Every structure is written in structure tokens, then in C-alpha cells.
Coordinates of C-alpha atoms in Angstrom, one line a residue:
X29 CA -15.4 188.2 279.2
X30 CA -16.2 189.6 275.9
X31 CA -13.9 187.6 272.9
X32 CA -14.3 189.5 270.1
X33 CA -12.5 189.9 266.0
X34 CA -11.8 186.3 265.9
X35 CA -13.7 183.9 263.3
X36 CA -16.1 182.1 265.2
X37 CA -16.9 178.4 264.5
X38 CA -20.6 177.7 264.1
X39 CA -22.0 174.3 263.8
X40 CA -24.7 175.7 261.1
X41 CA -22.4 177.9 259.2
X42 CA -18.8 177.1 259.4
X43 CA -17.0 180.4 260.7
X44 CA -18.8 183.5 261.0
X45 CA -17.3 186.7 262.5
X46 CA -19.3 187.4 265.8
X47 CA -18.2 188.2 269.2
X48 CA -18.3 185.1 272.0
X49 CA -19.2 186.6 275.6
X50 CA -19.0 184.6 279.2
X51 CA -20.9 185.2 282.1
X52 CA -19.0 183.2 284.6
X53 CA -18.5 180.0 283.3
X54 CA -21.0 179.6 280.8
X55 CA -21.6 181.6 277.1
X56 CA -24.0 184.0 277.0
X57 CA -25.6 186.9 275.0
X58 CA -23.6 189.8 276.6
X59 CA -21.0 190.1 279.0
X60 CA -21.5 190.5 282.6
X61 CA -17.8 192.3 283.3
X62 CA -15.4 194.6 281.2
X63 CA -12.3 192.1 280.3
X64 CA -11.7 191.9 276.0
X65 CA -9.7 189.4 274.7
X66 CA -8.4 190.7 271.5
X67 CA -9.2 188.0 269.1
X68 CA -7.6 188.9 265.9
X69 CA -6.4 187.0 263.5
X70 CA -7.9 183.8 265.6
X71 CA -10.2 181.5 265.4
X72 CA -12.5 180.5 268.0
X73 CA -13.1 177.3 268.5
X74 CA -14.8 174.9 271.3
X75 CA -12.7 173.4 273.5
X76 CA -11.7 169.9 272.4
X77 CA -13.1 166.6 273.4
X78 CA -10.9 163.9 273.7
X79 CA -13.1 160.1 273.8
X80 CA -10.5 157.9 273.0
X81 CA -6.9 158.2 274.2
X82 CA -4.6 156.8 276.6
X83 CA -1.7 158.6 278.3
X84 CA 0.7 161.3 277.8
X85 CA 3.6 162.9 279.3
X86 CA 5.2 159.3 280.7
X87 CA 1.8 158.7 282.3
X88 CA -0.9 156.3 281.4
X89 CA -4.4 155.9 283.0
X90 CA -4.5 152.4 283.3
X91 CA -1.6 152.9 286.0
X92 CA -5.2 154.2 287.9
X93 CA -2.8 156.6 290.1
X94 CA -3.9 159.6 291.0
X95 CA -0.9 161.6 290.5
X96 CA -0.8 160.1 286.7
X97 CA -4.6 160.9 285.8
X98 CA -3.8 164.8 287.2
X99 CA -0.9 164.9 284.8
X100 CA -2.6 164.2 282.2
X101 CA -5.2 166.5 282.9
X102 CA -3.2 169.0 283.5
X103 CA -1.4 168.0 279.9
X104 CA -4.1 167.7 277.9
X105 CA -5.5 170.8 279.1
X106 CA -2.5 172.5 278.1
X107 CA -3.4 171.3 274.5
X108 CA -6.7 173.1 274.6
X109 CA -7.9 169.5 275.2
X110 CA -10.8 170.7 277.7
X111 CA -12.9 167.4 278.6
X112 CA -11.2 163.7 278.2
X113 CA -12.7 160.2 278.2
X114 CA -9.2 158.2 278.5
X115 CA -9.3 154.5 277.6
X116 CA -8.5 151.7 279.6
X117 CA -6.8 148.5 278.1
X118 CA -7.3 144.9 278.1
X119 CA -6.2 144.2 281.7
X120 CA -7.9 142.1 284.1
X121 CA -10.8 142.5 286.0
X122 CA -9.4 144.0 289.3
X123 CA -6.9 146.6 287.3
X124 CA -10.2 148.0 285.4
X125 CA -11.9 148.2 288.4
X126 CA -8.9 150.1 290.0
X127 CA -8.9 152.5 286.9
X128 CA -13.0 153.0 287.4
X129 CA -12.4 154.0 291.3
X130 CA -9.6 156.3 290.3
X131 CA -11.5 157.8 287.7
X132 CA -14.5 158.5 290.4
X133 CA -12.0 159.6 292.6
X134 CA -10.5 162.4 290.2
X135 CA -14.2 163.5 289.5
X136 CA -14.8 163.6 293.2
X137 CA -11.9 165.6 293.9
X138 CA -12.0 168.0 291.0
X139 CA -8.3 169.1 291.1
X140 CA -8.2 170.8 287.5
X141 CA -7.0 170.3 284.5
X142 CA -9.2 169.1 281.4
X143 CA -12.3 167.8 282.8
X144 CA -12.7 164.0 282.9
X145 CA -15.9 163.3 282.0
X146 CA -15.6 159.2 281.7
X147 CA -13.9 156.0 281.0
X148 CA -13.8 154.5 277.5
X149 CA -13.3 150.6 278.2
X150 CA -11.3 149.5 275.2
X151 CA -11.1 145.8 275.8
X152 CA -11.5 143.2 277.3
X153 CA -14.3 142.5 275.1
X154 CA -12.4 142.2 271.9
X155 CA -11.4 139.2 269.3
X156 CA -8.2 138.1 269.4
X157 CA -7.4 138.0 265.7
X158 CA -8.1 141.4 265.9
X159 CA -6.6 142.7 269.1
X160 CA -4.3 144.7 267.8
X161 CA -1.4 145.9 270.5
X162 CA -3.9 144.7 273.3
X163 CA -3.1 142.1 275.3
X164 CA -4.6 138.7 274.6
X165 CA -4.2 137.0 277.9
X166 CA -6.6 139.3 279.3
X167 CA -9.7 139.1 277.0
X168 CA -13.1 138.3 278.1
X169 CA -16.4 137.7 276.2
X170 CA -18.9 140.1 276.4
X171 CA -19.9 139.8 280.3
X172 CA -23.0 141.9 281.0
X173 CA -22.6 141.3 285.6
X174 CA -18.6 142.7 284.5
X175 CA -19.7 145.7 283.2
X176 CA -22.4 146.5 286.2
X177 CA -19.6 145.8 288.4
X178 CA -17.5 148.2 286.7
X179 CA -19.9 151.0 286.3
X180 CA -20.5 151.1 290.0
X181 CA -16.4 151.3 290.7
X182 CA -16.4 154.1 288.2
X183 CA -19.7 155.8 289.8
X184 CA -21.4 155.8 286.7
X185 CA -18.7 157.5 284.8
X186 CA -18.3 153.9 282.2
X187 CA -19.5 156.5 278.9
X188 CA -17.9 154.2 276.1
X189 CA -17.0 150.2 275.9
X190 CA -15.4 148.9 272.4
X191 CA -16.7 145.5 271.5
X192 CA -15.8 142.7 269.1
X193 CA -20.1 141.9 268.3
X194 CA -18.9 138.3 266.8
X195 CA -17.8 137.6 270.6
X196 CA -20.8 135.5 272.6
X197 CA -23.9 137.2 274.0
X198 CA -22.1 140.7 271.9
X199 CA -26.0 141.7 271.4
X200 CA -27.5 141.3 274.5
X201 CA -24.3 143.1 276.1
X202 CA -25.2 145.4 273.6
X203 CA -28.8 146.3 274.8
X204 CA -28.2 146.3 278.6
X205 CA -24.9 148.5 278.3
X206 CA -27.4 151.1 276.6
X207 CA -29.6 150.7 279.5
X208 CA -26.8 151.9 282.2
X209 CA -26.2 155.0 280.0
X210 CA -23.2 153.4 278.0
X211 CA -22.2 154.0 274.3
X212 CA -21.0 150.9 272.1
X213 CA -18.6 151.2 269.9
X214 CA -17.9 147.8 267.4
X215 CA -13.7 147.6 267.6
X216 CA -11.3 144.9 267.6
X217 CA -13.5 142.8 265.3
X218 CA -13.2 139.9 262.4
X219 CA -17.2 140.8 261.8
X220 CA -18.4 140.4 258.6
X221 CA -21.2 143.1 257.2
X222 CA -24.3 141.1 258.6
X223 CA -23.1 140.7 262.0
X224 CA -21.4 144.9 262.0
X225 CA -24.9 145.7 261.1
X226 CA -27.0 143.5 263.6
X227 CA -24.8 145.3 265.8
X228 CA -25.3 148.8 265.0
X229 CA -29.4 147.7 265.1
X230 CA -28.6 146.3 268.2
X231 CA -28.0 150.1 269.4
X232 CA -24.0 150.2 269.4
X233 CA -23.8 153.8 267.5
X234 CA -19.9 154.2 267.7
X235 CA -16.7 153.0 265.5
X236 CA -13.4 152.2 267.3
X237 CA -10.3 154.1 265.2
X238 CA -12.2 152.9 262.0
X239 CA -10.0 150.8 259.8
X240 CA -7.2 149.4 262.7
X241 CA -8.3 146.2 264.3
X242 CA -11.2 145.2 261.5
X243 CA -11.3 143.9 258.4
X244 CA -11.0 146.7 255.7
X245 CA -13.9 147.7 253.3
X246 CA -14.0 145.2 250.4
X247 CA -16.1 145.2 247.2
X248 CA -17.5 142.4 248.1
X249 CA -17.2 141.9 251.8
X250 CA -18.0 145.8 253.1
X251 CA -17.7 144.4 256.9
X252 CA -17.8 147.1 260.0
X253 CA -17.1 150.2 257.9
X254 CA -20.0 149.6 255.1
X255 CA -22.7 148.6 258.1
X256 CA -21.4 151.4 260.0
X257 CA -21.9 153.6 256.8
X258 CA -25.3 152.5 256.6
X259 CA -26.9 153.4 259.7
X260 CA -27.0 157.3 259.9
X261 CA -26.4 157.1 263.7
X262 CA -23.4 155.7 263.9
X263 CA -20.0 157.3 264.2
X264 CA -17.0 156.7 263.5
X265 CA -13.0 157.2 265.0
X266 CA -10.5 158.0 262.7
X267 CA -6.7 158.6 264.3
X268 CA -5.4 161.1 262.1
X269 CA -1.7 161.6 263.1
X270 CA -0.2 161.1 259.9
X271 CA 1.1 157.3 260.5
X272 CA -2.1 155.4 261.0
X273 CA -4.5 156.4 258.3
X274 CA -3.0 157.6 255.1
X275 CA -3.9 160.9 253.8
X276 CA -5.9 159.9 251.2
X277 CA -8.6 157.3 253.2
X278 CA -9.2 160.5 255.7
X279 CA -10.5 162.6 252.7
X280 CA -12.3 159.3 251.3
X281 CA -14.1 158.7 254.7
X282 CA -14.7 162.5 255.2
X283 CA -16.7 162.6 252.1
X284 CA -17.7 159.1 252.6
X285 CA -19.5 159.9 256.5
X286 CA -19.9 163.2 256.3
X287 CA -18.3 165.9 259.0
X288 CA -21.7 166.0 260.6
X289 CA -20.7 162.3 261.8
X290 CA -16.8 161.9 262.0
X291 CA -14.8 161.6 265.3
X292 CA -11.4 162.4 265.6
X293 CA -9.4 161.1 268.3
X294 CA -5.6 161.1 268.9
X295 CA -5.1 157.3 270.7
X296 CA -2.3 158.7 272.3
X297 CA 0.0 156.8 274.5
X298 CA 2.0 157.8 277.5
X299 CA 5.1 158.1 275.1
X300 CA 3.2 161.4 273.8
X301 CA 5.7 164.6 275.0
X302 CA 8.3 162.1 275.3
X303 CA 11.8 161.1 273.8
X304 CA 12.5 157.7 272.1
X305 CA 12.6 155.0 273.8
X306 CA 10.6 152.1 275.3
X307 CA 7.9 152.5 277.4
X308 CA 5.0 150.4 279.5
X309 CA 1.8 149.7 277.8
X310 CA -0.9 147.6 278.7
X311 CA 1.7 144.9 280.1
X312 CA 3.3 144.9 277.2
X313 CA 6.3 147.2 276.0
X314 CA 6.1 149.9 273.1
X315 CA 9.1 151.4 271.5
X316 CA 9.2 155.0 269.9
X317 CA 10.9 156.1 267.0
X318 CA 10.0 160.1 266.2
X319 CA 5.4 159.5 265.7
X320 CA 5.9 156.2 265.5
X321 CA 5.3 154.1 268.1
X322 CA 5.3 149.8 267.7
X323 CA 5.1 147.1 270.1
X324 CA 8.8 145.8 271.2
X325 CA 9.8 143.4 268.9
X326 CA 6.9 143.5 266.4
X327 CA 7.9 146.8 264.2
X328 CA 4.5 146.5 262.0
X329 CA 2.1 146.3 265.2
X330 CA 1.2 150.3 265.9
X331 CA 0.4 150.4 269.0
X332 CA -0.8 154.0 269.7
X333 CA -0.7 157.7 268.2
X334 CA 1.7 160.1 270.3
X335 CA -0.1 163.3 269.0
X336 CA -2.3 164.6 270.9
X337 CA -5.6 165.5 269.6
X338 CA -4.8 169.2 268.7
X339 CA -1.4 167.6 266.2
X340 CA -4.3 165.4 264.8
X341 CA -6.9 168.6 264.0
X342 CA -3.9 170.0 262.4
X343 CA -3.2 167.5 260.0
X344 CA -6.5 166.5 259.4
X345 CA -6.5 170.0 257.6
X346 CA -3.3 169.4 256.3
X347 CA -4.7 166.2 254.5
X348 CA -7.4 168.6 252.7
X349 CA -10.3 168.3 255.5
X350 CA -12.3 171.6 255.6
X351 CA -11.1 173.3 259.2
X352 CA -14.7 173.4 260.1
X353 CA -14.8 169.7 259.4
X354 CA -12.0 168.7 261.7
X355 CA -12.8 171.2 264.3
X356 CA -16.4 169.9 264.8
X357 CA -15.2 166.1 264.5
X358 CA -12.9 167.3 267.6
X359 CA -15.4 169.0 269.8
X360 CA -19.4 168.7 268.8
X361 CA -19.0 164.9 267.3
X362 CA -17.3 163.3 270.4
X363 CA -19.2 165.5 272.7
X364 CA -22.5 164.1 271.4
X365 CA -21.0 160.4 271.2
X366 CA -20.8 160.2 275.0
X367 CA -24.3 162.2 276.0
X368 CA -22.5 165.9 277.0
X369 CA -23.1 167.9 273.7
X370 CA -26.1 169.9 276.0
X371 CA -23.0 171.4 277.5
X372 CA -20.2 171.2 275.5
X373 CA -19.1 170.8 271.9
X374 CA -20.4 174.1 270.2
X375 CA -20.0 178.3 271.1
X376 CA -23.8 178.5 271.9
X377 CA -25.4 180.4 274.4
X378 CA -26.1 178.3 277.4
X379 CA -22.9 176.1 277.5
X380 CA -20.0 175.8 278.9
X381 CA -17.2 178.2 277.9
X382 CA -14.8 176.4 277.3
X383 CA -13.1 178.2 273.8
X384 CA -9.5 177.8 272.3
X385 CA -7.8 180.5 269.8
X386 CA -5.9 179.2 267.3
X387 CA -3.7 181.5 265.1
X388 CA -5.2 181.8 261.5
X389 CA -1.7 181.4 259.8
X390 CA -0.5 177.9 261.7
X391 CA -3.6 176.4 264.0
X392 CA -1.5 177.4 266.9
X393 CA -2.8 177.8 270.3
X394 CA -3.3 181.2 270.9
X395 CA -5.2 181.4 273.8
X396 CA -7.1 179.0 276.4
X397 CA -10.8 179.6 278.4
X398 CA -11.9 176.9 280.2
X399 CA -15.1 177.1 281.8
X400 CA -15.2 181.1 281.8
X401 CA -11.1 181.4 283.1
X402 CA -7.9 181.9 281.0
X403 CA -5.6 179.5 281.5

């Protein structure tokens, strides 16, 4: 397939007018058939990489069905979502491991849909002044024999585990998770600066939706978000669906990180696609009110995004961040946070082709090519 008269994203250069060919399901130098895709008008983007998110479409994946996770495959696929790393919750011990087997059981399979390429554990190993819309009967200190036992359920497909570094033993879990392949991310925390950046030493390299669940960035008490600022490795999650962060704090911490190291991620629940009402979540119950969404009986708890990571590139650019900014925080940024940027994330030659057209005018979804096929 040769996709050409689109603006192509480049990681070096922003958008550049070039062609983008496939040879099977990879990108190449030339094409090795005869089918154009009329790109005009377009732009070309990577496929987008989804590391922290929970359900959609009524479906959540720490139900650990099968039926669910191929739903929301199949949804976020739909999206020009092309590869996912859903989150688990703060559930107990048997439930995650359920969610790990499913998850290595989906991979197995390969049944389509946007590729899952791990599980982000988001809990238990959290603080609970600080837990958020997670459930606090569930949480566990930082348990290094848990998190072996997990990764073998999941078949080594753990990529991502949120951690509260105050919690005991945080930086020793932090050390042997990097030793079994598995990013840290410092979330659902009351750590001050000192302890942030011990962690972020320690090797965690990874911010959970920066600025919900932690202490905010004070003149005189900088906490997670001034360590994390500090050490050029780390990056940082911002949910940028219009209710969480307010327009203005996504430009600040834009210009504040950089675009080379910002993550975008949508959080979504399984109320996403769905009318009002109240829904499951985590063992607890959310309500949704239009993009809201609040745990029952507790209106100024958010407990998730229902937009899914394509609604939150949108208005990322609608907030003023440069398109090339929010595409790469969408695709090459998260790509790289979990270890698969060597086959997705950019339009180079070599990887995966895995492409999205979005309409120039609106960032609407034009067209869809996941690994070398239209969908």
C-alpha cells in the first residue's frame, strides 16, 4: 500500500509531506503492490498507544472475561487506538491474577482488535490518603513475591505497576520490578520531593495521570511533579479530557516537560460509549453525568475519563498543544514507556504499520491501517 498527499508526522520534524508505503505489515521504502490510498487533506499519523485506561463500551478489564477484553479491543481499535496496556484496579490478589491469565490468554489467542501488548497494575500498591476512586480495602504494601506471582499469570505481559514509594520496601520493589522487565510509575502518593526523587533514582521512570492522587507542586514543597521534572527520564501521564486537568496546567506542563517526554492517556472507564447512569467499578459504583464521571455518593471524587484517547489528542490541541506534540505524546511517548517503541510509535521504515488519517479540518478519523490492513 502506497499512502500518499497526506502530512506525515515525523518525530524529527513535525509534519512533512512524504508518501508512507507497506510491504505487508510493516513500513517500508517502496511498495510491494499497486493499492493508493488517497491521502489528501489528512494527516498521517501512528497508530495510538493506549498505557493507561480501563474499560469502554459497558466493559471493564478487571471483569478478566474474555468476551469483555475482545470488546474493548475491538472498541478501541475502532478509535485508531492500535495497541493498549489496560489497567487493572485495586482488587485482591486472586482477581489480579485472574486479569493477568486473561490477558495471556487474549495474547495467546490473537482474536483482533487493537493489540494488547500488557497490563498496567494500578494498585494495590498505593497510599490510602491518596487512593483516589480505588478501593481501600484492597491495598497492599509494595510486595516483591506478589508481583512475581503475577507476572507469571500474565506470561510476562505485567509492562507497568503504579506505586505509592512512601509505602514499605517501595525501593527495593522498585529495583526488582525493573529486573522482570517492569516499568514504575510513582501514583497514588503523599511523597514529599526527597522520597519522589529517591524514587525516580531508584529506576521508577514513569508518572501516574500527573497531578490526581499526589500532592500538587508547591513553592515550597515541589513533591512528585518537581522530582519527576528533574530527572530527564521520567515521564509523565496527563488525562486530558477536558474535566481532569484544566486547560491551562496542560500547556504549563507541556512547556514545563517538554513533548519529547509527555504521555497522554485517556483513563477511560467502562462508562466510555455509554449513556448516564451508574455503572461497576473496581467494587465500587461510578455515576455518569455527560464526561463526568464520580464515585456514587461522593460527586467531587473523579473516578475516571470516558474519552477515549483519540477525544483526549483532540483537546489537547484544542487547549493550545502543538498537534505534533499531542500526537507524539499518544503514540511514540507511551510506546517507549513500556519497551515497544522498536516497533511502534513512529512512521519509520522497519515498523509496524499501523497509521491513522485524521481530517486536517476536525482531527477526525479518516481512515484506519493496522499492521498493513484497512480496517
Amino acid at each position: 500500500m502506497r499512502i500518499s498527499g497526506g502530512q506525515v508526522f515525523d518525530l524529527r520534524q513535525g509534519f512533512v509531506q512524504r508518501d508512507v508505503c507497506t510491504d505487508g505489515p510493516l513500513l517500508a521504502e517502496t511498495s510491494g503492490d499497486s493499492v493508493l490510498l488517497d491521502a489528501s487533506g489528512c494527516y498521517v499519523i501512528p497508530g495510538l498507544v493506549d498505557v493507561h485506561f480501563h474499560g469502554c463500551v459497558g466493559e471493564d478489564f478487571s471483569d478478566a472475561t474474555p468476551d469483555g477484553l475482545q470488546k474493548i479491543a475491538d472498541f478501541e481499535l475502532s478509535q485508531g487506538v492500535t495497541y493498549i496496556c489496560p489497567a487493572g484496579m485495586t482488587l485482591p490478589e486472586d482477581q489480579l491474577t485472574a486479569i493477568c491469565k486473561n490477558t495471556a490468554a487474549h495474547r495467546a489467542k490473537n482474536p483482533g482488535g487493537a493489540e494488547v501488548v500488557g497490563v498496567h497494575l494500578e494498585g494495590p500498591f498505593l497510599c490510602m490518603s491518596k487512593k483516589g476512586a480505588q478501593n481501600g480495602d484492597y491495598l497492599h504494601n509494595p510486595d516483591i513475591p506478589m508481583l512475581r506471582r503475577l507476572q507469571e499469570a500474565a506470561q510476562g505481559c505485567v509492562k507497568l505497576v503504579t506505586l505509592a514509594p512512601e509505602q514499605p520496601g517501595a525501593m527495593e520493589f522498585i529495583k526488582a520490578a525493573g529486573e522482570m522487565g517492569i516499568a514504575v510509575s510513582v501514583g497514588h502518593t503523599a511523597a514529599d520531593y526527597d522520597t519522589a526523587k529517591a524514587a525516580f533514582e531508584a529506576g521508577a521512570n514513569h508518572v501516574t495521570h500527573t497531578y490526581n492522587g499526589m500532592p500538587g507542586l508547591h513553592h515550597r514543597e515541589p513533591s512528585v511533579i518537581g522530582a519527576a521534572y528533574e530527572v530527564p527520564g521520567v515521564l509523565p501521564e496527563l488525562i486530558c479530557d477536558g474535566v481532569h486537568i484544566h486547560g491551562s496546567v496542560v500547556r504549563l506542563t507541556f512547556g514545563l516537560f517538554g513533548g519529547e517526554r509527555m504521555i497522554l492517556i485517556s483513563d477511560s472507564l467502562r462508562a466510555t460509549g455509554m449513556p448516564d447512569g451508574e455503572y461497576p467499578f473496581g467494587g465500587q459504583m461510578i455515576e455518569l453525568h455527560g464526561n463526568r464521571a464520580t464515585i456514587l455518593g461522593h460527586p467531587e471524587t473523579l473516578a475516571g475519563s470516558v474519552t477515549s484517547l483519540m477525544g483526549c489528542l483532540r483537546q489537547a490541541v484544542s487547549f493550545g498543544i502543538p498537534l505534533a506534540d499531542a500526537v507524539r505524546a499518544c503514540t511514540f511517548n507511551p510506546a517507549r514507556s513500556i519497551g515497544i517503541d522498536g516497533r511502534t510509535g513512529s512512521l519509520d521504515t522497519g515498523k509496524e504499520a499501523s497509521i491513522v488519517l485524521l481530517d486536517e479540518k476536525d482531527l477526525s478519523v479518516k481512515a484506519i491501517i493496522f499492521k498493513g490492513q484497512k480496517v
